[in-house]
Short mmCIF file of C-alpha atoms and ligand atoms in Angstrom, two decimals:
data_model
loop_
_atom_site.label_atom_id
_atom_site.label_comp_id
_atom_site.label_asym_id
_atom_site.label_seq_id
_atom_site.Cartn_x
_atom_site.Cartn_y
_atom_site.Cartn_z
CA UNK A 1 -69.03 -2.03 -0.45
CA UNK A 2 -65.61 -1.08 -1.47
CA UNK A 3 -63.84 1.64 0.59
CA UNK A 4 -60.93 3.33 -0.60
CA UNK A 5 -59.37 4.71 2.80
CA UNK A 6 -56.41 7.29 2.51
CA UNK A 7 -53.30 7.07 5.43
CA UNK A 8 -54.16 3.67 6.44
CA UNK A 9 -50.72 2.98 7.91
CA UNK A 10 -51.30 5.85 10.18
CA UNK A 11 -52.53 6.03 13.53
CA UNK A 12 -56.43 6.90 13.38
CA UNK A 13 -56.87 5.48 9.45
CA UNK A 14 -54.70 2.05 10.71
CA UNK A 15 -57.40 1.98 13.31
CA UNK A 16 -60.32 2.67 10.87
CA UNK A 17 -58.95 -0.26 8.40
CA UNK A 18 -58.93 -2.53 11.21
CA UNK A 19 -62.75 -1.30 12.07
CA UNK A 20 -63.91 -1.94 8.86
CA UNK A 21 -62.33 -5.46 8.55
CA UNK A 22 -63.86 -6.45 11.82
CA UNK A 23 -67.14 -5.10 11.88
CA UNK A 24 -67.93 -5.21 8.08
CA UNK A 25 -67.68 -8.72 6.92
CA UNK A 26 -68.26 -8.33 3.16
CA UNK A 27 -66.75 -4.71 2.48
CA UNK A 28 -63.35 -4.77 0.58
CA UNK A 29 -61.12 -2.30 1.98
CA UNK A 30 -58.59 -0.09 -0.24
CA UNK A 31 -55.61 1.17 1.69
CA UNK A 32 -53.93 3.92 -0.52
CA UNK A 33 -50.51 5.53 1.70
CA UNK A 34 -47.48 7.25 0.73
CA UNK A 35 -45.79 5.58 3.63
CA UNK A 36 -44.49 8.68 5.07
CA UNK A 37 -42.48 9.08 8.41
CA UNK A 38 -45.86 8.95 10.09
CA UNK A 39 -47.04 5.41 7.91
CA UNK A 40 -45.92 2.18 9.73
CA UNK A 41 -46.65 -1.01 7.57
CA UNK A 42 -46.90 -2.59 10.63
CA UNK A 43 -49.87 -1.00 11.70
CA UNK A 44 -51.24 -3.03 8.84
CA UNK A 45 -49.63 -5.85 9.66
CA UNK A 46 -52.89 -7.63 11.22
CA UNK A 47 -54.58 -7.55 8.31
CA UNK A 48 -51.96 -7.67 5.90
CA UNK A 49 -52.91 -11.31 4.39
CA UNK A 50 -56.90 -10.52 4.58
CA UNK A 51 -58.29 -11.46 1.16
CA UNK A 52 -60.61 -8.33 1.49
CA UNK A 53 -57.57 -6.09 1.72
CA UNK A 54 -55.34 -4.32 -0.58
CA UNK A 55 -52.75 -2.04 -0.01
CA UNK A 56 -51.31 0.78 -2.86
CA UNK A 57 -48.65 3.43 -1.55
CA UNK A 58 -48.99 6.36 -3.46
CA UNK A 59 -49.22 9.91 -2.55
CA UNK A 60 -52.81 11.70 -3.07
CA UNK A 61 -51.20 14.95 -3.98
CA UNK A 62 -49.87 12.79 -7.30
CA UNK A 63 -52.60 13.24 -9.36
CA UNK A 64 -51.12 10.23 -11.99
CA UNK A 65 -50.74 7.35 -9.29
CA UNK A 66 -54.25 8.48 -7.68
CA UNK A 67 -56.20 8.48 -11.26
CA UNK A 68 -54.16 4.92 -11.75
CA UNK A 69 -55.21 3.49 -8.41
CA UNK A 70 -58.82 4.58 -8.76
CA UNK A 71 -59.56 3.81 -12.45
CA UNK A 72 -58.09 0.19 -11.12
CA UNK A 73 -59.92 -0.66 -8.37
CA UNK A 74 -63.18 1.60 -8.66
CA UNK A 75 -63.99 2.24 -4.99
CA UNK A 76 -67.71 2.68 -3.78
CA UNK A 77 -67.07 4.99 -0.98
CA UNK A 78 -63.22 7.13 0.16
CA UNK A 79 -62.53 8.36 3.09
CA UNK A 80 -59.73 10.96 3.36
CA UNK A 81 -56.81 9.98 6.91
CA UNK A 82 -53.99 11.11 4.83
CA UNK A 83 -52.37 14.08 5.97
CA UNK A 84 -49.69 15.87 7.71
CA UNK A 85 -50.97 15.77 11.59
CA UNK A 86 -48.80 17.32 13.56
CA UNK A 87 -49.13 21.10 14.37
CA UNK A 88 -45.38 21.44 15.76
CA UNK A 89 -43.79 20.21 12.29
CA UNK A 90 -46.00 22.37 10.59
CA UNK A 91 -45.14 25.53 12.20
CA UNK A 92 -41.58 24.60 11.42
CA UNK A 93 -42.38 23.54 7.37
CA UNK A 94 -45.64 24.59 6.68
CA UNK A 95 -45.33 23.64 2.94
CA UNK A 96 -45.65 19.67 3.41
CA UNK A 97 -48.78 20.02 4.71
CA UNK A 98 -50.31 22.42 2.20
CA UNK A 99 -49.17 19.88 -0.64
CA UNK A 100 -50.76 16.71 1.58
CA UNK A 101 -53.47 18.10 3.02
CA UNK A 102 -54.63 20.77 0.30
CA UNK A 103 -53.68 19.57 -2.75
CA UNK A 104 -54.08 16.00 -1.90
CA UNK A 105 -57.68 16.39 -0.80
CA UNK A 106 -58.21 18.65 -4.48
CA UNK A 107 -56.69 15.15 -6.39
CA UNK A 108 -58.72 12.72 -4.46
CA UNK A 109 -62.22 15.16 -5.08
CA UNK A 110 -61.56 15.11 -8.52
CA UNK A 111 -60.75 11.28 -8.97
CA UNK A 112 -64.16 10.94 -7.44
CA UNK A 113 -65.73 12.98 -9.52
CA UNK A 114 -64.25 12.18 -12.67
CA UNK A 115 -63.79 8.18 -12.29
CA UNK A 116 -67.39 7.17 -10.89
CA UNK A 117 -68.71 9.80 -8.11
CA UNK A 118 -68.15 7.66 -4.85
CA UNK A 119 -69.21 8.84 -1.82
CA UNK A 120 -66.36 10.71 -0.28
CA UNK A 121 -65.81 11.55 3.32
CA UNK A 122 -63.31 14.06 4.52
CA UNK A 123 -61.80 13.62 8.32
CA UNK A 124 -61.22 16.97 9.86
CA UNK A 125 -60.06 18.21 12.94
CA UNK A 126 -62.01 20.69 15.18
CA UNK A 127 -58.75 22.95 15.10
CA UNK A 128 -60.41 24.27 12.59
CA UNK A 129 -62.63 26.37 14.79
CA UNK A 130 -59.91 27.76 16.14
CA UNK A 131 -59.62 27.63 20.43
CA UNK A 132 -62.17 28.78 23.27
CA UNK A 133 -61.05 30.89 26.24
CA UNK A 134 -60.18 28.46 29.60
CA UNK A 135 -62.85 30.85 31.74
CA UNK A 136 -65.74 29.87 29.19
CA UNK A 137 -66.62 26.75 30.03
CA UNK A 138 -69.82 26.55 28.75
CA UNK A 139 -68.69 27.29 25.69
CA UNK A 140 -68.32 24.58 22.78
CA UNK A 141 -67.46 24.27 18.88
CA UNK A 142 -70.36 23.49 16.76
CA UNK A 143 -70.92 22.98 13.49
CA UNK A 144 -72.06 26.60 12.68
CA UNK A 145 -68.52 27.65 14.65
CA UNK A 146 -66.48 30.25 12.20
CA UNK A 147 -63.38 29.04 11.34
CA UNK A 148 -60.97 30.76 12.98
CA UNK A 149 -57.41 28.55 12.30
CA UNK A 150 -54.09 29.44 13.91
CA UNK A 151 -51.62 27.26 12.77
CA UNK A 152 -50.68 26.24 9.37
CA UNK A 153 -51.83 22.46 10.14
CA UNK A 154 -55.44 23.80 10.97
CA UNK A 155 -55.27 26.29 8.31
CA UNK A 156 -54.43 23.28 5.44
CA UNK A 157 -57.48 21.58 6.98
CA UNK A 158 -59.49 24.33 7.15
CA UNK A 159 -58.70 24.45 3.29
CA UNK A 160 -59.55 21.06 2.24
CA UNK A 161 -62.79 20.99 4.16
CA UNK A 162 -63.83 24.56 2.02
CA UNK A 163 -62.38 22.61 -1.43
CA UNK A 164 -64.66 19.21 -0.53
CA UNK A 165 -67.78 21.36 0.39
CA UNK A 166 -67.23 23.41 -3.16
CA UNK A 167 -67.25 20.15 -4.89
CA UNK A 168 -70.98 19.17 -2.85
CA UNK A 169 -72.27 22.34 -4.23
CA UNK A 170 -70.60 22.96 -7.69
CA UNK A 171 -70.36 19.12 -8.88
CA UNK A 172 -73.05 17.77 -7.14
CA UNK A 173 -70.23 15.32 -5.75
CA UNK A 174 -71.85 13.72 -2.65
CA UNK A 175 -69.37 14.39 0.52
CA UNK A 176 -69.70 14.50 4.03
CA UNK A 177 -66.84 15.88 6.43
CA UNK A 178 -66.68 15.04 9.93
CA UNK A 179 -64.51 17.07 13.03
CA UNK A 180 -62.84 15.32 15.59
CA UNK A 181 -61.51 16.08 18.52
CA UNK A 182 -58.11 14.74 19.90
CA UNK A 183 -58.00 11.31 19.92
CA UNK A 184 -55.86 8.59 21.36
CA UNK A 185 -55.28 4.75 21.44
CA UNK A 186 -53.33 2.18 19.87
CA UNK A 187 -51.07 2.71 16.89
CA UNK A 188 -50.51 6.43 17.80
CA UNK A 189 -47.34 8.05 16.61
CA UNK A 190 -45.24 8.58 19.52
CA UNK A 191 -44.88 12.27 18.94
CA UNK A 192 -48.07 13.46 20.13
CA UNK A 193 -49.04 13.74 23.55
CA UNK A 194 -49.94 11.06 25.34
CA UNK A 195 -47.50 8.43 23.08
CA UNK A 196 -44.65 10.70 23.69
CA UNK A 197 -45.51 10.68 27.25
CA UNK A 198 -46.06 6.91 27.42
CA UNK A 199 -42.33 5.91 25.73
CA UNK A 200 -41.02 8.78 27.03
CA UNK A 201 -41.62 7.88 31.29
CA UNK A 202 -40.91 3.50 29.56
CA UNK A 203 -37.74 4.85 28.31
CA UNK A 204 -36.51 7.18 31.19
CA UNK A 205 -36.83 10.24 28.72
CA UNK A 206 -38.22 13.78 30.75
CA UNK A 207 -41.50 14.21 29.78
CA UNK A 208 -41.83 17.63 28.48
CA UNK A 209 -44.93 19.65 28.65
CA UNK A 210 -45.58 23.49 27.21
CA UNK A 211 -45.89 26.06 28.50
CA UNK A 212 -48.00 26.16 32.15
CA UNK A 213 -49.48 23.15 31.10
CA UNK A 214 -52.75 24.19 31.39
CA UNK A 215 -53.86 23.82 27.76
CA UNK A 216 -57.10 21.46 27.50
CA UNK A 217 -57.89 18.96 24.70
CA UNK A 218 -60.92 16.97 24.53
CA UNK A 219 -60.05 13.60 24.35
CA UNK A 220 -61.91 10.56 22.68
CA UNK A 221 -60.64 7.10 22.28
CA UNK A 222 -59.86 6.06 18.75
CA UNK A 223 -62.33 3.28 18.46
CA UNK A 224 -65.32 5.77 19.09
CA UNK A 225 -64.06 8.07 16.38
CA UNK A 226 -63.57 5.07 13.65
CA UNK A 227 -67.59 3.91 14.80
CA UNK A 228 -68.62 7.83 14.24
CA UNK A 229 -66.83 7.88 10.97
CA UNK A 230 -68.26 4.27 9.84
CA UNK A 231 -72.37 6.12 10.66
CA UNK A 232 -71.56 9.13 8.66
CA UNK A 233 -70.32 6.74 5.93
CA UNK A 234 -73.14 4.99 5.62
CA UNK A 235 -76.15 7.06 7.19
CA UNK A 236 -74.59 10.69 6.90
CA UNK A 237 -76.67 12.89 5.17
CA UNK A 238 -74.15 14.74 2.04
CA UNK A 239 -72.96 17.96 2.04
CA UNK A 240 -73.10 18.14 5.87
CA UNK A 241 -70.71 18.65 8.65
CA UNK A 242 -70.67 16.36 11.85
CA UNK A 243 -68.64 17.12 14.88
CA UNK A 244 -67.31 14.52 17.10
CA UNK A 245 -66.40 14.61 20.39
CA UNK A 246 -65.85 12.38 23.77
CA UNK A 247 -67.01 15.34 26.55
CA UNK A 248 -63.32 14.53 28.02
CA UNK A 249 -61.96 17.73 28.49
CA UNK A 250 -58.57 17.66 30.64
CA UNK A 251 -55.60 19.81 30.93
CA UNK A 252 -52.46 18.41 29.83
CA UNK A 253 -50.68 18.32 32.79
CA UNK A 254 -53.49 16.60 34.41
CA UNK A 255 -53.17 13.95 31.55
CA UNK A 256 -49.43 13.74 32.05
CA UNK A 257 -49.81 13.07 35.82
CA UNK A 258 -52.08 10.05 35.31
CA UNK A 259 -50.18 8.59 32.89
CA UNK A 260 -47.21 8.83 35.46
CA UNK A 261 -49.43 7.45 38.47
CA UNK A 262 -50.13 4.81 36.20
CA UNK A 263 -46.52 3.52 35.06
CA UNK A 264 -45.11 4.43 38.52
CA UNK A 265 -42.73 6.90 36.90
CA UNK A 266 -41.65 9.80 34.40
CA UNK A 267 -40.39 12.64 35.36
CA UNK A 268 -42.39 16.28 34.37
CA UNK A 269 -40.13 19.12 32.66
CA UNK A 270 -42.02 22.82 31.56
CA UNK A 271 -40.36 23.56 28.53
CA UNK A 272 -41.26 26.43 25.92
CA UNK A 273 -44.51 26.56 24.68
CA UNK A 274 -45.69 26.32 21.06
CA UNK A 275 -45.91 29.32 18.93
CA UNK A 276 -49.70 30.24 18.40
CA UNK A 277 -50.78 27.48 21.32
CA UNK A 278 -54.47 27.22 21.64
CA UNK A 279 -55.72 27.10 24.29
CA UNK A 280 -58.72 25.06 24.95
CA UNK A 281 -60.88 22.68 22.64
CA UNK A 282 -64.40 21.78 23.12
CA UNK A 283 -66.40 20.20 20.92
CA UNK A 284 -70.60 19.54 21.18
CA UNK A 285 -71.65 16.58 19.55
CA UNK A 286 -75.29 16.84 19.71
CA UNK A 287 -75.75 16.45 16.47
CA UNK A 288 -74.44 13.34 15.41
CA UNK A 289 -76.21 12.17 18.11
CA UNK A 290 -79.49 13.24 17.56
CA UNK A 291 -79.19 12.50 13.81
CA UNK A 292 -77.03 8.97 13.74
CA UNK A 293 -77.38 8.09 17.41
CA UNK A 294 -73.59 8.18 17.67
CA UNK A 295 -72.61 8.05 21.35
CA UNK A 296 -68.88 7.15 22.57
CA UNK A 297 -68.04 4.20 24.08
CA UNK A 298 -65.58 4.44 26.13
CA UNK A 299 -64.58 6.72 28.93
CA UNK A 300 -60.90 8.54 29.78
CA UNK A 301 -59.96 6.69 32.25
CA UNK A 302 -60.84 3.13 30.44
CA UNK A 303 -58.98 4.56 27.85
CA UNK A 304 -55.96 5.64 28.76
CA UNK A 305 -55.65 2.42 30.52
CA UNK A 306 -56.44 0.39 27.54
CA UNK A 307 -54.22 2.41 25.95
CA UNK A 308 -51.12 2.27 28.29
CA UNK A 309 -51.53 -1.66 28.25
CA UNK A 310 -51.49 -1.70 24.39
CA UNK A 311 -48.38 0.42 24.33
CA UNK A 312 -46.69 -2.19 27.24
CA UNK A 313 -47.45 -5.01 25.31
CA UNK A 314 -46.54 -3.70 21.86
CA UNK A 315 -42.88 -2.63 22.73
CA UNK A 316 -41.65 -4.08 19.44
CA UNK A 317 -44.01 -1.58 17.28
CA UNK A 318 -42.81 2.15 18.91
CA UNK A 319 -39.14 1.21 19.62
CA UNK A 320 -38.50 0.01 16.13
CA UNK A 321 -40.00 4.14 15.33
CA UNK A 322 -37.66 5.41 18.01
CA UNK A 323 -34.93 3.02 16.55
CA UNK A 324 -35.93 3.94 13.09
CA UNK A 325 -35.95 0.19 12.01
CA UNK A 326 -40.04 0.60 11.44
CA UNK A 327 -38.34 2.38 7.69
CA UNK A 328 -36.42 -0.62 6.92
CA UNK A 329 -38.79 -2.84 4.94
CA UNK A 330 -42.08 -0.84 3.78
CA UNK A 331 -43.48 -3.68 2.25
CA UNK A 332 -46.89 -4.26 3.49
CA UNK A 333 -48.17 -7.92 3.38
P1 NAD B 1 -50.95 10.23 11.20
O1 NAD B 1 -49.93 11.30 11.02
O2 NAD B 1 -50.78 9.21 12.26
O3 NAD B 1 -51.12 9.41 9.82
C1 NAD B 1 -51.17 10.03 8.58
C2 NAD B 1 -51.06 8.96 7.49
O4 NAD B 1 -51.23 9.62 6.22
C3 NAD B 1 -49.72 8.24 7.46
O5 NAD B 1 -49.89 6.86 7.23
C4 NAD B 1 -48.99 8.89 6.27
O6 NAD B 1 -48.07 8.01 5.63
C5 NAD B 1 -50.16 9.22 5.37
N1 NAD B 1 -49.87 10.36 4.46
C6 NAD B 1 -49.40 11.58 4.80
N2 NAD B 1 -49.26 12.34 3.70
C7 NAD B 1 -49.68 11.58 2.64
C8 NAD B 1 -49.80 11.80 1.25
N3 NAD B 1 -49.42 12.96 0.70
N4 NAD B 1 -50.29 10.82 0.49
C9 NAD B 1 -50.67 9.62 1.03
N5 NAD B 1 -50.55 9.34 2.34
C10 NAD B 1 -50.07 10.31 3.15
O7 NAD B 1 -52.35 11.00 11.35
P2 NAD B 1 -53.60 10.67 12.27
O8 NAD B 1 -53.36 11.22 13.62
O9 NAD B 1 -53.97 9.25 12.09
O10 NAD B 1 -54.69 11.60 11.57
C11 NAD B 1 -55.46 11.10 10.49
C12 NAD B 1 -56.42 12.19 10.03
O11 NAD B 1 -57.29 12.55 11.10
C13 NAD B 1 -55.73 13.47 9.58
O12 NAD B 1 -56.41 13.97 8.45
C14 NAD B 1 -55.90 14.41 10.77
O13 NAD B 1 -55.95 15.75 10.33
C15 NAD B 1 -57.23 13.96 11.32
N6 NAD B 1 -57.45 14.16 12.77
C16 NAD B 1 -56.55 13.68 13.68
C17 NAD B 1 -56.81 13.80 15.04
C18 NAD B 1 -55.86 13.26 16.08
O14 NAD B 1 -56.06 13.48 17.28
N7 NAD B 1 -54.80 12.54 15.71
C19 NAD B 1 -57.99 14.44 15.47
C20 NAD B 1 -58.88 14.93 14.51
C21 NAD B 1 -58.60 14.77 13.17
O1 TDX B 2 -44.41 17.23 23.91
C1 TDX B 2 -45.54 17.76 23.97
N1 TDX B 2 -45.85 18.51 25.07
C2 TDX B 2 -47.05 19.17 25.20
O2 TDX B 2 -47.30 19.83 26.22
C3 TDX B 2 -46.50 17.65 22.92
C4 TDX B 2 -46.20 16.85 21.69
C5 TDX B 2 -47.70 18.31 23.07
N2 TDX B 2 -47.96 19.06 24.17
C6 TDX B 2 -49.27 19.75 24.29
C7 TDX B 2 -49.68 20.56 23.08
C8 TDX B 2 -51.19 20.41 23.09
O3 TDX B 2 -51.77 21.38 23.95
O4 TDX B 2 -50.26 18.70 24.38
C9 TDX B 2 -51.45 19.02 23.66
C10 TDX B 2 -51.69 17.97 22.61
O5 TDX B 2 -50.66 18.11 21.63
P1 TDX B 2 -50.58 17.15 20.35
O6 TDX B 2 -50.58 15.73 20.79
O7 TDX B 2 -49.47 17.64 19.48
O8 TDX B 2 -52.01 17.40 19.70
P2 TDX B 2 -52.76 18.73 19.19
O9 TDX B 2 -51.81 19.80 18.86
O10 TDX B 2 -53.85 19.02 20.18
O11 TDX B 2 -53.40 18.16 17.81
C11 TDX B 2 -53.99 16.84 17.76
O12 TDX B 2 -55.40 16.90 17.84
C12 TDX B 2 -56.07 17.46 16.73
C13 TDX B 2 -53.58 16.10 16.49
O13 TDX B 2 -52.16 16.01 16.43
C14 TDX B 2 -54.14 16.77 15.26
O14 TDX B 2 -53.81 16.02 14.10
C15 TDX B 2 -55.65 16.82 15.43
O15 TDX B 2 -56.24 17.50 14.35
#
């Protein structure tokens, strides 16, 4: 198979490419990136001389290089990384991410559909759903959840998954979207949680959590998330939603403090909290259980650990971000 995968020099669709290389001898891989702030060629740097890989940067909301890129290399499946991510940057430009993440997703659905009908897969985000209350905790996201978005980042996702499930029912076009929860590991930007936290305590930087601190996330190593995307891929059933999700609920400051027991140091500061904060994700993943026998791997505190190790041994890959040097060549391979 041939899989075109979108933000491949990003943190969770680097990961995927890697996946894919490793666990899927004879697939060809596609890497199509815009390289922006958030792209690191050398997150692709491991697999940058693979025979089986390509790499194209082009941005999906450019309806001429994507038509270009696909009419060339006629992918068999596409699976949509490529987006703005962060919530914070889009409360303070919102427009990026409705270009990226709504119009980008609207190009790539109709490449598909008009050069070959691959199978596409769209990676969502359970922000979608919105957040549950912190004295509900027996209550989860699932599928059937109303989407109830609160910041512009959720919103533009929100968006895209509503423009990929139009295209399942008007065109026929056979999609499947999946919705994660938060998810860390190796290769992750370092201005997201547990990255910042990481460089931040390695670097003698405050570490600066919102608010009271008492937000939860559900967390789910990266690798688990790449394996639940792979199933869907392959076994998913189109037109259907699949939420993923680790059962790792923890309050932020809880995951701050055991990343600082861990290092040995990093010093807490409460600073302002986020406009529109929610407050507490939860996500049930019975059904991509019971329907692809999906299952993660790898518990929170194997994973953090794993993670803090990678992030200790790859010094060279988030200082040249916090340097800015990781912009000076974006040549991949
Ligand atoms: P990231 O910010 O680390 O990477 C995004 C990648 O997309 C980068 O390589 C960037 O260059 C590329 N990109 C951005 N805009 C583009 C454009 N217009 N054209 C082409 N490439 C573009 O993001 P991530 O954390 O790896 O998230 C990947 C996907 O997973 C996103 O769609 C996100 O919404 C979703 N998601 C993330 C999480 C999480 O915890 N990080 C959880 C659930 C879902
Ligand atoms: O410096 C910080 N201090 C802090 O307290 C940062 C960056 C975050 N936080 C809090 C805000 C959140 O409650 O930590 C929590 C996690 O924040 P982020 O890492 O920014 O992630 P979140 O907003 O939960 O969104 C992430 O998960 C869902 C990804 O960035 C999204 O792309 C994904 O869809």
């Amino acid at each position: 198979m041939k899989i075109l995968v979108t933000g491949g020099a990003g943190f969770i669709g680097g990961n995927f490419v890697h996946y894919l290389l490793r666990n899927h001898p004879a697939d060809r891989v596609v890497c199509l990136d815009a390289l922006t702030y958030a792209g690191n060629p050398a997150t692709l740097a491991p697999v940058a001389s693979d025979p089986r890989f390509v790499f194209a940067r082009a941005d999906i909301a450019d309806r001429t290089e994507v038509f270009t890129i696909f009419a060339r290399e006629k992918p068999d499946a596409v699976v949509n990384f490529a987006a703005e991510s962060h919530v914070d940057r889009s409360i303070s430009a919102p427009e990026v991410f409705l270009r990226a993440n709504v119009l980008g997703t609207q190009v790539l659905l109709d490449a598909c559909r008009l050069l070959g009908n691959p199978r596409f897969h769209q990676v969502s985000t359970d922000e979608v759903y919105g957040d549950l209350p912190l004295d509900r905790p027996d209550l989860f996201f699932t599928e059937e959840t109303p989407l109830h978005t609160s910041s512009p980042y959720s919103a533009s996702k929100a968006g895209a998954d509503l423009l990929t499930l139009a295209y399942f029912r008007t065109y026929g076009l056979p999609v499947t979207i999946s919705r994660c929860s938060n998810n860390y590991g190796p290769y992750h930007f370092p201005e997201k949680l547990i990255p910042l936290m990481i460089t931040n305590a390695l670097t003698g930087q405050p570490l600066p959590v919102y608010g009271d601190g008492l937000n939860v996330r559900d967390w789910l190593y990266v690798e688990d998330h790449c394996a639940a995307i792979d199933l869907i891929l392959r076994r998913g059933r189109p037109g259907e939603i699949y939420n993923i999700g680790g059962h790792n609920e923890r309050a932020n400051i809880d995951v701050v403090r055991a990343i600082i027991r861990a290092l040995g140091r990093g010093e807490i500061k409460f600073v302002k909290d986020r406009a529109g904060h929610d407050r507490r994700y939860a996500i049930d993943a019975g059904k991509i259980g019971r329907e692809l026998g999906w299952t993660p791997q790898t518990g929170f505190d194997e994973g953090l650990e794993r993670t803090i190790r990678w992030y200790r041994e790859n010094e060279t890959w988030w200082r040249d971000i916090l340097s800015g040097h990781y912009r000076d060549n974006l040549e991949i391979g």
